[in-house]
mmCIF file of C-alpha atoms in Angstrom:
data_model
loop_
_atom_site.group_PDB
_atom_site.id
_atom_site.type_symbol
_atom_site.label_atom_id
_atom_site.label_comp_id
_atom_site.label_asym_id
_atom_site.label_seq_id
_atom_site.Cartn_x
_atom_site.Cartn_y
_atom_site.Cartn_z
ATOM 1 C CA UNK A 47 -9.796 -9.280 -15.873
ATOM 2 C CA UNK A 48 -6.186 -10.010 -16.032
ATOM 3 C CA UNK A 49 -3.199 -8.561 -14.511
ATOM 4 C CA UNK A 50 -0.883 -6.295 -16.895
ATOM 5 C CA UNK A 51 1.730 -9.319 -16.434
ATOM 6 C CA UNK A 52 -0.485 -11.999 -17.594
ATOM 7 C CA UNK A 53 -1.766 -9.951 -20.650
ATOM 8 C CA UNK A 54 2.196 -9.158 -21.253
ATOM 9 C CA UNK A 55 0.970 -5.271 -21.319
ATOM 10 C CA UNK A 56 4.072 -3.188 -22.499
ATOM 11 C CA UNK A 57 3.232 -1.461 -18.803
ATOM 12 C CA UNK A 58 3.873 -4.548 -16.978
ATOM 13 C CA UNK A 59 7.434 -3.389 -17.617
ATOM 14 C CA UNK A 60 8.569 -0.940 -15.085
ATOM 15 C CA UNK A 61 11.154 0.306 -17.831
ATOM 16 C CA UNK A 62 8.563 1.675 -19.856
ATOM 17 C CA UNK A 63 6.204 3.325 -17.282
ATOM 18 C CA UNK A 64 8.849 5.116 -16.096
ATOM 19 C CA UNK A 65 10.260 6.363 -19.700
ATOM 20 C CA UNK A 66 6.673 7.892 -19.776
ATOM 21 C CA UNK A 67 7.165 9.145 -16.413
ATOM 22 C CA UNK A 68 9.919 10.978 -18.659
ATOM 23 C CA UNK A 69 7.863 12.180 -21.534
ATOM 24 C CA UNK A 70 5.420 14.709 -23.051
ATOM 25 C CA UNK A 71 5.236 17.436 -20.885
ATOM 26 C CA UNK A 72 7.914 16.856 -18.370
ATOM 27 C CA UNK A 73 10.294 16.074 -21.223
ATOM 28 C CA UNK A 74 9.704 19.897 -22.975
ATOM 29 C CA UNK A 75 9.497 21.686 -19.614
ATOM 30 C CA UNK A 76 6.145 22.485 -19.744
ATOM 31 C CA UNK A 77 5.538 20.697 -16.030
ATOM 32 C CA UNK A 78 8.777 20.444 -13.483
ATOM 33 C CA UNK A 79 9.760 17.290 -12.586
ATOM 34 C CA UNK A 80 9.538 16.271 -9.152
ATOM 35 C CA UNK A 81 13.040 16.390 -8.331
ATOM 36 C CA UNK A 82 13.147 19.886 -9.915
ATOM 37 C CA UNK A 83 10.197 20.745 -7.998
ATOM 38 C CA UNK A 84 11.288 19.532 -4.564
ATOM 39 C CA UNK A 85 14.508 21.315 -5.362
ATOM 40 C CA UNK A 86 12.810 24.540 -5.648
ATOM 41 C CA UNK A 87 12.101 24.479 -1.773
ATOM 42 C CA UNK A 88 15.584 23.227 -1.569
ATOM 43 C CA UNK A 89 14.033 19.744 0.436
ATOM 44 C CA UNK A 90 16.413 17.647 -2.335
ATOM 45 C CA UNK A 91 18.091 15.293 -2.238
ATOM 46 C CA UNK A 92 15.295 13.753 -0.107
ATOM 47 C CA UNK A 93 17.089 11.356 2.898
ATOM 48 C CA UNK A 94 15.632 8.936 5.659
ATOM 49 C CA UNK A 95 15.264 9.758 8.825
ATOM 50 C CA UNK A 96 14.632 7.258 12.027
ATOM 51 C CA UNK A 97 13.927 3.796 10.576
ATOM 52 C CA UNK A 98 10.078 3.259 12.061
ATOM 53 C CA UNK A 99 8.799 0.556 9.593
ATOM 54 C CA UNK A 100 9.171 -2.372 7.772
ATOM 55 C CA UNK A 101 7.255 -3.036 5.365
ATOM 56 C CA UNK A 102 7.468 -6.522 3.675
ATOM 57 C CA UNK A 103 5.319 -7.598 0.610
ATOM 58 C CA UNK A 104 4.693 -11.027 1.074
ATOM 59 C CA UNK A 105 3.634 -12.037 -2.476
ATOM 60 C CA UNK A 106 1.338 -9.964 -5.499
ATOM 61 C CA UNK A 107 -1.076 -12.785 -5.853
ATOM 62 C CA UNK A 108 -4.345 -11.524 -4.253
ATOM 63 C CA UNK A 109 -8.657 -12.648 -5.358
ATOM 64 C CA UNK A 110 -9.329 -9.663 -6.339
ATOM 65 C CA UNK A 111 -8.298 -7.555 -9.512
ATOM 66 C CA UNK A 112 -8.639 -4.012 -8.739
ATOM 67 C CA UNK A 113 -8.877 -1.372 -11.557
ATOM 68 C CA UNK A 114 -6.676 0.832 -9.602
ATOM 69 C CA UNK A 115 -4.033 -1.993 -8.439
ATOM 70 C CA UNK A 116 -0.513 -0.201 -7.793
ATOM 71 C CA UNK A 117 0.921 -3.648 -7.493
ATOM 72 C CA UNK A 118 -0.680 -5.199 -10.708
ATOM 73 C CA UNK A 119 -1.780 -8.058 -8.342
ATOM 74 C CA UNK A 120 -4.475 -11.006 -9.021
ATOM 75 C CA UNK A 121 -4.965 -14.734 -9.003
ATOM 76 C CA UNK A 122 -2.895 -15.002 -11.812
ATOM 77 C CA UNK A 123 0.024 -13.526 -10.125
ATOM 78 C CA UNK A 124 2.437 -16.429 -8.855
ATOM 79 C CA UNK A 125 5.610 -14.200 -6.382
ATOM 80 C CA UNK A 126 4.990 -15.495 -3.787
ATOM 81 C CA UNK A 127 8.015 -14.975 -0.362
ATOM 82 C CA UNK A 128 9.506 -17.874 0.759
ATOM 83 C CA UNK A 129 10.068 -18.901 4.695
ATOM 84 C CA UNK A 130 13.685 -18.451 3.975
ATOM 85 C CA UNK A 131 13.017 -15.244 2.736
ATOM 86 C CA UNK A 132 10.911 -14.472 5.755
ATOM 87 C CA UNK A 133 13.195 -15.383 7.857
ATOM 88 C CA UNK A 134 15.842 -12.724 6.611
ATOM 89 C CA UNK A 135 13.179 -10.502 7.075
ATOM 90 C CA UNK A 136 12.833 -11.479 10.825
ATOM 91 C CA UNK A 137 16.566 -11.365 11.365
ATOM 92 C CA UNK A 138 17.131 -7.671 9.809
ATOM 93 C CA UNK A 139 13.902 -6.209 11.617
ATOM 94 C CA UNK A 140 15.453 -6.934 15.015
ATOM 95 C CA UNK A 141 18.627 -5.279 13.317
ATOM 96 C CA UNK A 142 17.116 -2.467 12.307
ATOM 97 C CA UNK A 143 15.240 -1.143 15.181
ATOM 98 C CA UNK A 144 11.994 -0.380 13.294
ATOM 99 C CA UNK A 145 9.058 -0.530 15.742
ATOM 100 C CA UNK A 146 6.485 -1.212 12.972
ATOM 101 C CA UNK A 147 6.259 -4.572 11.299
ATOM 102 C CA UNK A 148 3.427 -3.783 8.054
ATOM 103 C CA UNK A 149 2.762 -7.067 5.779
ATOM 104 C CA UNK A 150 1.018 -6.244 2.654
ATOM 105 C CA UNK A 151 0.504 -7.952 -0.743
ATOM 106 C CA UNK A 152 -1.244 -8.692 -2.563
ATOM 107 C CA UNK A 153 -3.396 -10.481 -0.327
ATOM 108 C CA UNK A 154 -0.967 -11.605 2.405
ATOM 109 C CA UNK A 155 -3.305 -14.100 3.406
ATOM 110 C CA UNK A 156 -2.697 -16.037 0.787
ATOM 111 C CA UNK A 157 0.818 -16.477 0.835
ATOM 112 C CA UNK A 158 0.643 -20.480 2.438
ATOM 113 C CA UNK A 159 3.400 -19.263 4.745
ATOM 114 C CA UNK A 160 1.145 -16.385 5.815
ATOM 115 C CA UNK A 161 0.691 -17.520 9.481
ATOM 116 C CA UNK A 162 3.628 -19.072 10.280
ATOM 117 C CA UNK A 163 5.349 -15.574 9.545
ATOM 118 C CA UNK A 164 2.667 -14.011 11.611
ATOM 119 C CA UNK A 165 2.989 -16.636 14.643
ATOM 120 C CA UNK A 166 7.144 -16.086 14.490
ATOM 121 C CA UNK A 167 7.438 -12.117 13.748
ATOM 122 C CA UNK A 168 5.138 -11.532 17.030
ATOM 123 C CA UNK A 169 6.929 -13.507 19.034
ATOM 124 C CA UNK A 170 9.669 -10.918 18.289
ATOM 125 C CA UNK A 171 7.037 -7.965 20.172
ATOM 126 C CA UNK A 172 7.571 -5.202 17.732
ATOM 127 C CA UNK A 173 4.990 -2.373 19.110
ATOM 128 C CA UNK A 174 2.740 -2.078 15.819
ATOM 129 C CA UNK A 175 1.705 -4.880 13.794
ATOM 130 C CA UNK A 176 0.148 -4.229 10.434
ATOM 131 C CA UNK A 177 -1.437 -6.539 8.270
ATOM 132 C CA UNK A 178 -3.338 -4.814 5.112
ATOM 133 C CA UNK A 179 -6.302 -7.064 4.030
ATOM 134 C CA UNK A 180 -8.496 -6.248 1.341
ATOM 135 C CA UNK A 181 -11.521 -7.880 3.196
ATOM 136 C CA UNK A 182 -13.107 -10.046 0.858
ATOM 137 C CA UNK A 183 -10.351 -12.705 1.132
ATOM 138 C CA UNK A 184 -12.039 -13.064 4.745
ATOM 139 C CA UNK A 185 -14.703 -14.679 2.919
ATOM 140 C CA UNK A 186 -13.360 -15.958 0.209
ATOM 141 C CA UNK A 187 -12.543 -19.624 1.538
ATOM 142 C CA UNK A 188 -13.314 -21.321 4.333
ATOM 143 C CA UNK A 189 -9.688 -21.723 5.025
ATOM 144 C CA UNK A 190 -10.237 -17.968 6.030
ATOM 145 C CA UNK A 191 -12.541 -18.008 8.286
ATOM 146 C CA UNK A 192 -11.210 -17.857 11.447
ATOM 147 C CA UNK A 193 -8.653 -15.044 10.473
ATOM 148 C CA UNK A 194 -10.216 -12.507 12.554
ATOM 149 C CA UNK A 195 -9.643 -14.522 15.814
ATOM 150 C CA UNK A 196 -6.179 -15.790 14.512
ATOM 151 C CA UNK A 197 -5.966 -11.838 14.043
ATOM 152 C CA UNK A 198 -7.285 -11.179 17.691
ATOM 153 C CA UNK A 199 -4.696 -13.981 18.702
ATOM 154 C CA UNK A 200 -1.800 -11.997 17.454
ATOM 155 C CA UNK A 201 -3.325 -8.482 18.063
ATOM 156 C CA UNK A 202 -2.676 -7.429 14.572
ATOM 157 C CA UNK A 203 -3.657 -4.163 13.696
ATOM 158 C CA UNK A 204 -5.322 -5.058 10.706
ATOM 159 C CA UNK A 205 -5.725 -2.038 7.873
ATOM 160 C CA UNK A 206 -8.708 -2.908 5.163
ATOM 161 C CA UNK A 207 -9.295 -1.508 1.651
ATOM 162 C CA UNK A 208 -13.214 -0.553 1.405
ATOM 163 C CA UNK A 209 -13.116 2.409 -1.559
ATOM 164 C CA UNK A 210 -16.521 3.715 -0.258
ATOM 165 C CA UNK A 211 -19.130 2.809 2.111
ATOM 166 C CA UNK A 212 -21.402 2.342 -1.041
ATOM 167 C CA UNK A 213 -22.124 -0.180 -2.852
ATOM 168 C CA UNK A 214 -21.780 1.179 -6.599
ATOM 169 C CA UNK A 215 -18.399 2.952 -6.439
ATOM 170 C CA UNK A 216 -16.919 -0.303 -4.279
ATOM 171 C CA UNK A 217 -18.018 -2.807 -6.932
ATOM 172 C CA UNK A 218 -16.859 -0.154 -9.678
ATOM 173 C CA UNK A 219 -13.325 -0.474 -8.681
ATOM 174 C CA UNK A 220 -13.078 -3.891 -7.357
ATOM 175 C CA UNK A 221 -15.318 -6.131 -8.836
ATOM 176 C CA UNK A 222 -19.004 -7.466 -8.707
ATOM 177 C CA UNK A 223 -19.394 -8.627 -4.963
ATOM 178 C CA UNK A 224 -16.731 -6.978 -3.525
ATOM 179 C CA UNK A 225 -19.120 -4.636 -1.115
ATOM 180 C CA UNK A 226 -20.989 -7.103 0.016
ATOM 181 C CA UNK A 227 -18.510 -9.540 0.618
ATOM 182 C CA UNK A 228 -16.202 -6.722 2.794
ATOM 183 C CA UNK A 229 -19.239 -5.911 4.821
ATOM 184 C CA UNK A 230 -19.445 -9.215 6.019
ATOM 185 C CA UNK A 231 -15.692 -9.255 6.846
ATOM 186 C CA UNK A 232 -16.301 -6.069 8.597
ATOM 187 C CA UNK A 233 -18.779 -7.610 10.308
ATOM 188 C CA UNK A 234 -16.768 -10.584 11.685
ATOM 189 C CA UNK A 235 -13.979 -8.439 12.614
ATOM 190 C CA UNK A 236 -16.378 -6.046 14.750
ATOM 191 C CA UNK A 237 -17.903 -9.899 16.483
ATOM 192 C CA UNK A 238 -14.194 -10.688 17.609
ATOM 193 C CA UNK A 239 -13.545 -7.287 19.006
ATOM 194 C CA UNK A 240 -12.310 -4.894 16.076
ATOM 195 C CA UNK A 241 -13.066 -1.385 15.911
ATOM 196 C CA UNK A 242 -15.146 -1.835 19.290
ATOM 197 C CA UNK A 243 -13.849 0.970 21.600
ATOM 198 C CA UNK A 244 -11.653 -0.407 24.712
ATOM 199 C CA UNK A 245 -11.185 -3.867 22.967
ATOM 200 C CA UNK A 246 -7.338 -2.654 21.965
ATOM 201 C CA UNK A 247 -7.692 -3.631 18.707
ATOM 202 C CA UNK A 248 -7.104 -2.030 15.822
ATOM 203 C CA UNK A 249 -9.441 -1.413 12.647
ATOM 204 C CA UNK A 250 -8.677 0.817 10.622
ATOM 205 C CA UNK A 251 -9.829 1.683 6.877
ATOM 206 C CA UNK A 252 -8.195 2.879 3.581
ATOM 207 C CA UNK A 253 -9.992 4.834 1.219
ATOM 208 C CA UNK A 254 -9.213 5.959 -2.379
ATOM 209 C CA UNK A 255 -10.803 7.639 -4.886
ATOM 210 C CA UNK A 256 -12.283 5.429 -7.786
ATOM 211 C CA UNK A 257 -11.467 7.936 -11.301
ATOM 212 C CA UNK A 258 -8.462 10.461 -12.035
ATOM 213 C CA UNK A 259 -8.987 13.275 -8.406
ATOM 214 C CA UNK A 260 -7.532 13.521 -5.005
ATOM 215 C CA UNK A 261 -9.396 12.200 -2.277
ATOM 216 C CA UNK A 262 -11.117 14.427 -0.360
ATOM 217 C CA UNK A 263 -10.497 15.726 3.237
ATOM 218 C CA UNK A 264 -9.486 12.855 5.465
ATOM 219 C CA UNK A 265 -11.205 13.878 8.282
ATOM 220 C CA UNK A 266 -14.305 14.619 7.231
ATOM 221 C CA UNK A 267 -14.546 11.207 4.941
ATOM 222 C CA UNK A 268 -13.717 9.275 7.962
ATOM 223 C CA UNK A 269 -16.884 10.999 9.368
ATOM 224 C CA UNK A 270 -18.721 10.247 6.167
ATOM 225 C CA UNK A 271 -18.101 6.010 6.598
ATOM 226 C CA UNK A 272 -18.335 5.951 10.157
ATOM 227 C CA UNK A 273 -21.576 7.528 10.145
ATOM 228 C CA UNK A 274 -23.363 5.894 6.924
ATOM 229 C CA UNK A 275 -21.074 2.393 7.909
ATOM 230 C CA UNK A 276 -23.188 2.107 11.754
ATOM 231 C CA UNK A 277 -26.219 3.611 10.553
ATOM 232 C CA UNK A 278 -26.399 1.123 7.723
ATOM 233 C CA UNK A 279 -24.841 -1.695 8.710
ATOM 234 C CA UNK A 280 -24.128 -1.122 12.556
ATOM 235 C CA UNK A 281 -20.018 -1.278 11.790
ATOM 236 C CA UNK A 282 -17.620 0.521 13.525
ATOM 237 C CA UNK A 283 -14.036 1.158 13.049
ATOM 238 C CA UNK A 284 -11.017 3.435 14.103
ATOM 239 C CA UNK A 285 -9.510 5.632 11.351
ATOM 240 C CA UNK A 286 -9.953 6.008 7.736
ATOM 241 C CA UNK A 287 -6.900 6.843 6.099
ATOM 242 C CA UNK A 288 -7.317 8.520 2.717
ATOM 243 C CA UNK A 289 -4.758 7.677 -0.062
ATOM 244 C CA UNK A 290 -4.139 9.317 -2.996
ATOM 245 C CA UNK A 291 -3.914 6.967 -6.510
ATOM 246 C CA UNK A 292 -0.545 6.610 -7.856
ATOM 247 C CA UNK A 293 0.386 6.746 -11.061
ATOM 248 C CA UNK A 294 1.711 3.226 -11.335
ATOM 249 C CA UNK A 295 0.666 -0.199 -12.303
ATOM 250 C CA UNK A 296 -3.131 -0.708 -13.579
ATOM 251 C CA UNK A 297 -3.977 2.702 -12.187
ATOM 252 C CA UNK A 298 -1.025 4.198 -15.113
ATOM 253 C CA UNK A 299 -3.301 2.246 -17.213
ATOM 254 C CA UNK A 300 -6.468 3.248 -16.414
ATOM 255 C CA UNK A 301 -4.883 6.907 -16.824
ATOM 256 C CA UNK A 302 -3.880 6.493 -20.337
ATOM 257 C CA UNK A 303 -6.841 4.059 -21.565
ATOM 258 C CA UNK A 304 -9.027 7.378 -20.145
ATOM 259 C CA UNK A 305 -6.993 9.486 -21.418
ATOM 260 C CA UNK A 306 -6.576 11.270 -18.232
ATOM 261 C CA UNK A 307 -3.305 10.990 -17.665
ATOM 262 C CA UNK A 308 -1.976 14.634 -18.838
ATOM 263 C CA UNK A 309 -4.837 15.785 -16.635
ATOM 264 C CA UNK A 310 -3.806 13.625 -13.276
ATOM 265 C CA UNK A 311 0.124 14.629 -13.746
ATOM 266 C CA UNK A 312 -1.438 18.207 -14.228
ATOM 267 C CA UNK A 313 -3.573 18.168 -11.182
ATOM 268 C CA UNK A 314 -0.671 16.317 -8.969
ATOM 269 C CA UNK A 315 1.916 19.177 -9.895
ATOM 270 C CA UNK A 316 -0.597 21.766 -9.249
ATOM 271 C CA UNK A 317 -1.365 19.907 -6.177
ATOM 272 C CA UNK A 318 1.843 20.327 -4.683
ATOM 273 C CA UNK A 319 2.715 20.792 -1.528
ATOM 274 C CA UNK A 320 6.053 21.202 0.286
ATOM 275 C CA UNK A 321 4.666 20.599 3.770
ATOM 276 C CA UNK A 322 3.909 16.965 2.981
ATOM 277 C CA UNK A 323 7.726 16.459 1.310
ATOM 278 C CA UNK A 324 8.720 16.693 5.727
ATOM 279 C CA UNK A 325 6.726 13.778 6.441
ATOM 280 C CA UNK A 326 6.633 11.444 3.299
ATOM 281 C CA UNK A 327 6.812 7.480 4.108
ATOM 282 C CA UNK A 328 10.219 6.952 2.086
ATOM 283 C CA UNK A 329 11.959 8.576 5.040
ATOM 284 C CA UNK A 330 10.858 6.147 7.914
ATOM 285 C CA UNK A 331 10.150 2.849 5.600
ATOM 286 C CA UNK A 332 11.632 0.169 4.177
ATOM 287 C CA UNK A 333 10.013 -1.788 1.825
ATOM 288 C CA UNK A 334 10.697 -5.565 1.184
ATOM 289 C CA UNK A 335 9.713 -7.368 -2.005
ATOM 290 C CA UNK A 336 8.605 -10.754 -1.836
ATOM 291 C CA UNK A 337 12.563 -11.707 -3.425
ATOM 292 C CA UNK A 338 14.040 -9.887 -0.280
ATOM 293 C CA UNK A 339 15.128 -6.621 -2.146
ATOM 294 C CA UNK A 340 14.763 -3.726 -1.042
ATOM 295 C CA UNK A 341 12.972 -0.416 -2.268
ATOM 296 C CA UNK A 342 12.515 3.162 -0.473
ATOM 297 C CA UNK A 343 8.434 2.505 -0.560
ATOM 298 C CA UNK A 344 5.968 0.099 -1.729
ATOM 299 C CA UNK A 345 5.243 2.375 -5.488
ATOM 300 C CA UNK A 346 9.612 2.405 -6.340
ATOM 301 C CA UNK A 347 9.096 -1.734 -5.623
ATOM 302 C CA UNK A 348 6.925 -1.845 -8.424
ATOM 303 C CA UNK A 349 8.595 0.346 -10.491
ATOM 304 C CA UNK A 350 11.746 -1.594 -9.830
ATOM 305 C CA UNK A 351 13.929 1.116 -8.467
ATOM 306 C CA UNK A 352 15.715 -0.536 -5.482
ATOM 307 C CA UNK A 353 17.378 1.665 -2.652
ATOM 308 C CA UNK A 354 20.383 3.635 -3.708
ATOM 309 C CA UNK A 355 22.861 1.874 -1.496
ATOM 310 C CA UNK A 356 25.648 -0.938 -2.469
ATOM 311 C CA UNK A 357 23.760 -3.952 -0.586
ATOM 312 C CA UNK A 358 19.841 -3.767 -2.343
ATOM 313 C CA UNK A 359 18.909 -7.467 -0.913
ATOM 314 C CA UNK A 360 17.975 -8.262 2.794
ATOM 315 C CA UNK A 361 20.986 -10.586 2.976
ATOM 316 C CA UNK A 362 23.306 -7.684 2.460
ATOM 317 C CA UNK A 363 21.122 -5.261 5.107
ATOM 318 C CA UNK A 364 23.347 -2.459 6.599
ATOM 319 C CA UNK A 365 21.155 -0.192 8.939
ATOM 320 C CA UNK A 366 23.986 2.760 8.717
ATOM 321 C CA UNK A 367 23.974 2.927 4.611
ATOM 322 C CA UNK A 368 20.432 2.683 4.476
ATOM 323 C CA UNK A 369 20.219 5.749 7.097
ATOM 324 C CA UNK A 370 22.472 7.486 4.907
ATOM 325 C CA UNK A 371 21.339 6.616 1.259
ATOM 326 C CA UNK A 372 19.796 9.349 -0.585
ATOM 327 C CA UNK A 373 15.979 8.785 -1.721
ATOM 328 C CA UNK A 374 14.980 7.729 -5.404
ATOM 329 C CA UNK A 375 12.455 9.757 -7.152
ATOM 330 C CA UNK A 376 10.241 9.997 -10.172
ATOM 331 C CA UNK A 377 7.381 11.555 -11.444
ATOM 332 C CA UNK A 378 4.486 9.395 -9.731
ATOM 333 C CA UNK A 379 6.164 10.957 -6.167
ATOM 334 C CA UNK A 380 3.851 13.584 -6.855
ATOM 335 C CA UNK A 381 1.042 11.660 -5.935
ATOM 336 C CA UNK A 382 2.693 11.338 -1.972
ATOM 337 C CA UNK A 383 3.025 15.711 -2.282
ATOM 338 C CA UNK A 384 -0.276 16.516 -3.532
ATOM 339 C CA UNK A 385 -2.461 18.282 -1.204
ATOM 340 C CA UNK A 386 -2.117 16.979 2.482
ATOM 341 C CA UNK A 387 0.139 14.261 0.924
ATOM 342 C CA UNK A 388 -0.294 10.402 1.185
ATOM 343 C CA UNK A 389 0.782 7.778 2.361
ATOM 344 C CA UNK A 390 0.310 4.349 3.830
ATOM 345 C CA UNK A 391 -1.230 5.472 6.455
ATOM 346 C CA UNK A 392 -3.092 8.360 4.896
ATOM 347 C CA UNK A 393 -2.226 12.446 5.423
ATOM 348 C CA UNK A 394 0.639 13.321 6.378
ATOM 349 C CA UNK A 395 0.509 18.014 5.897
#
């Protein structure tokens, strides 16, 4: 399988996902758009609030092809974040103030300046370090290998993908191999400390649903892996976060191809809830593309709507205009609303 870049899919362009973002039944009226619908408990214009994280995407190429990939990443995928650029990332987290320092992809691991970012942004001590890993690059090369104690090194909270603690579904979504291979990642991530209680560091997992519904309860999946994840395999982690499937990317595609994608919009809207509008990521996050521009969260990067202030690129960074700017929206924000809401690290109602 192919990225939608690679195959030059008319959704690769971000123009034309969100012009049907625009269509059908949010273009008659028949379902409110989400600015309409956030207006209606008067909670828009949506703004920031404290600047917590930073989220930098260090590149889309990644080993894996995932049915439901947001980011349209893959092999084939070439962005990949220069030092330089990292750099300017450095520079305008100590500017900002954000405590939280969250490196995604992708798979970030295989940016070749991966480390070198790592070794230089925690020398800076921001209080929570993220890296999101999709496990199997753990095993994927020898190169690899030793992440988890360059991980322990750095005490990097490290966040992994793992759609479901079974085999079928995981391989579904991801890819012949892909359970396997995570388990053993797991694995050598619990032998250097990870998800071991009192060890201080971090595992958690990320969980979302493999067709066109909402994830269920968050609490009660976590209970589902960590019970079925030590009985089966004796692996133990922190939290699962549950995440709901945007409408964006390979996952849009998947909703058309289905022909689910009335359906999803239809469930999302009905889904709605105000609650989760109070505590959506978009308000404490920046998100940096692997160019250096900026985008409210991770889902507007790939649908190329950039932050609603004058400067949109790290060099021109101004922490007051980005506390002031005033959130861009579009349909797919309905996915973050829906039920307890979603985000990157799970519930938020």
């Amino acid at each position: 399988m192919k990225s939608l870049a690679k195959r030059k899919d008319s959704l690769a362009d971000p123009k034309n996902q969100l012009a049907l973002f625009n269509s059908g039944a949010f273009a008659n009226g028949e379902l409110p758009t989400f600015k309409q619908k956030v207006s209606e408990s008067n909670q828009y214009p949506l703004k920031p609030t404290k600047l917590e994280i930073f989220q930098v995407n260090v590149g889309y190429m990644c080993n894996q092809v995932c049915a439901h990939c947001h980011v349209d990443a893959g092999p084939d995928r070439k962005e990949i974040m220069t030092t330089e650029t990292m750099q300017l990332c450095l520079d305008k987290l100590k500017e900002s103030g954000a405590t939280t320092l969250d490196l995604t992809g992708g798979a970030p691991e295989m940016n070749p300046n991966f480390r070198w970012f790592v070794e230089e942004a925690s020398k800076i001590g921001v209080q929570d370090f993220i890296v999101r890993s999709n496990l199997t690059i753990l095993r994927a090369n020898k190169k690899y290998y030793d992440l988890p104690d360059f991980f322990k090194k750095h005490n990097i909270h490290v966040v992994s993908s793992l759609p479901f603690y079974k085999r079928g579904k995981t391989d579904k979504q991801r890819g012949n191999g892909v359970f396997d291979d995570s388990i053993k990642a797991l694995k050598e991530l619990n032998k250097v400390g990870y998800g071991i209680e009192g060890s201080g560091l971090q595992l958690d997992l990320v969980f979302n649903p493999s067709g066109a519904f909402l994830p269920g309860n968050q609490a009660e999946l976590e209970q589902e892996f960590k019970t079925a994840l030590k009985e089966d395999f004796g692996i133990t982690f922190n939290n699962l976060f549950a995440i709901t499937n945007l409408p964006v990317s390979r996952f849009l595609e998947f909703l058309v191809a289905s022909e689910n994608y009335e359906d999803y919009m239809d469930e999302l809207v009905d889904a709605y809830n105000p609650s989760a509008v109070e505590n959506l990521m978009c308000k404490n996050t920046i998100s940096v593309d692997w160019n250096g521009n900026l985008y409210d969260c991770d889902f507007n990067q790939q649908l190329d709507l950039k932050v609603a202030t004058k400067g949109k690129h790290l060099s021109e960074f101004d922490v007051e205009a980005l506390s002031n700017r005033q959130i861009i929206v579009s349909q797919h924000c309905y996915g973050c609303t829906a039920g307890a809401g979603s985000s990157c690290q799970g519930s938020v109602a």
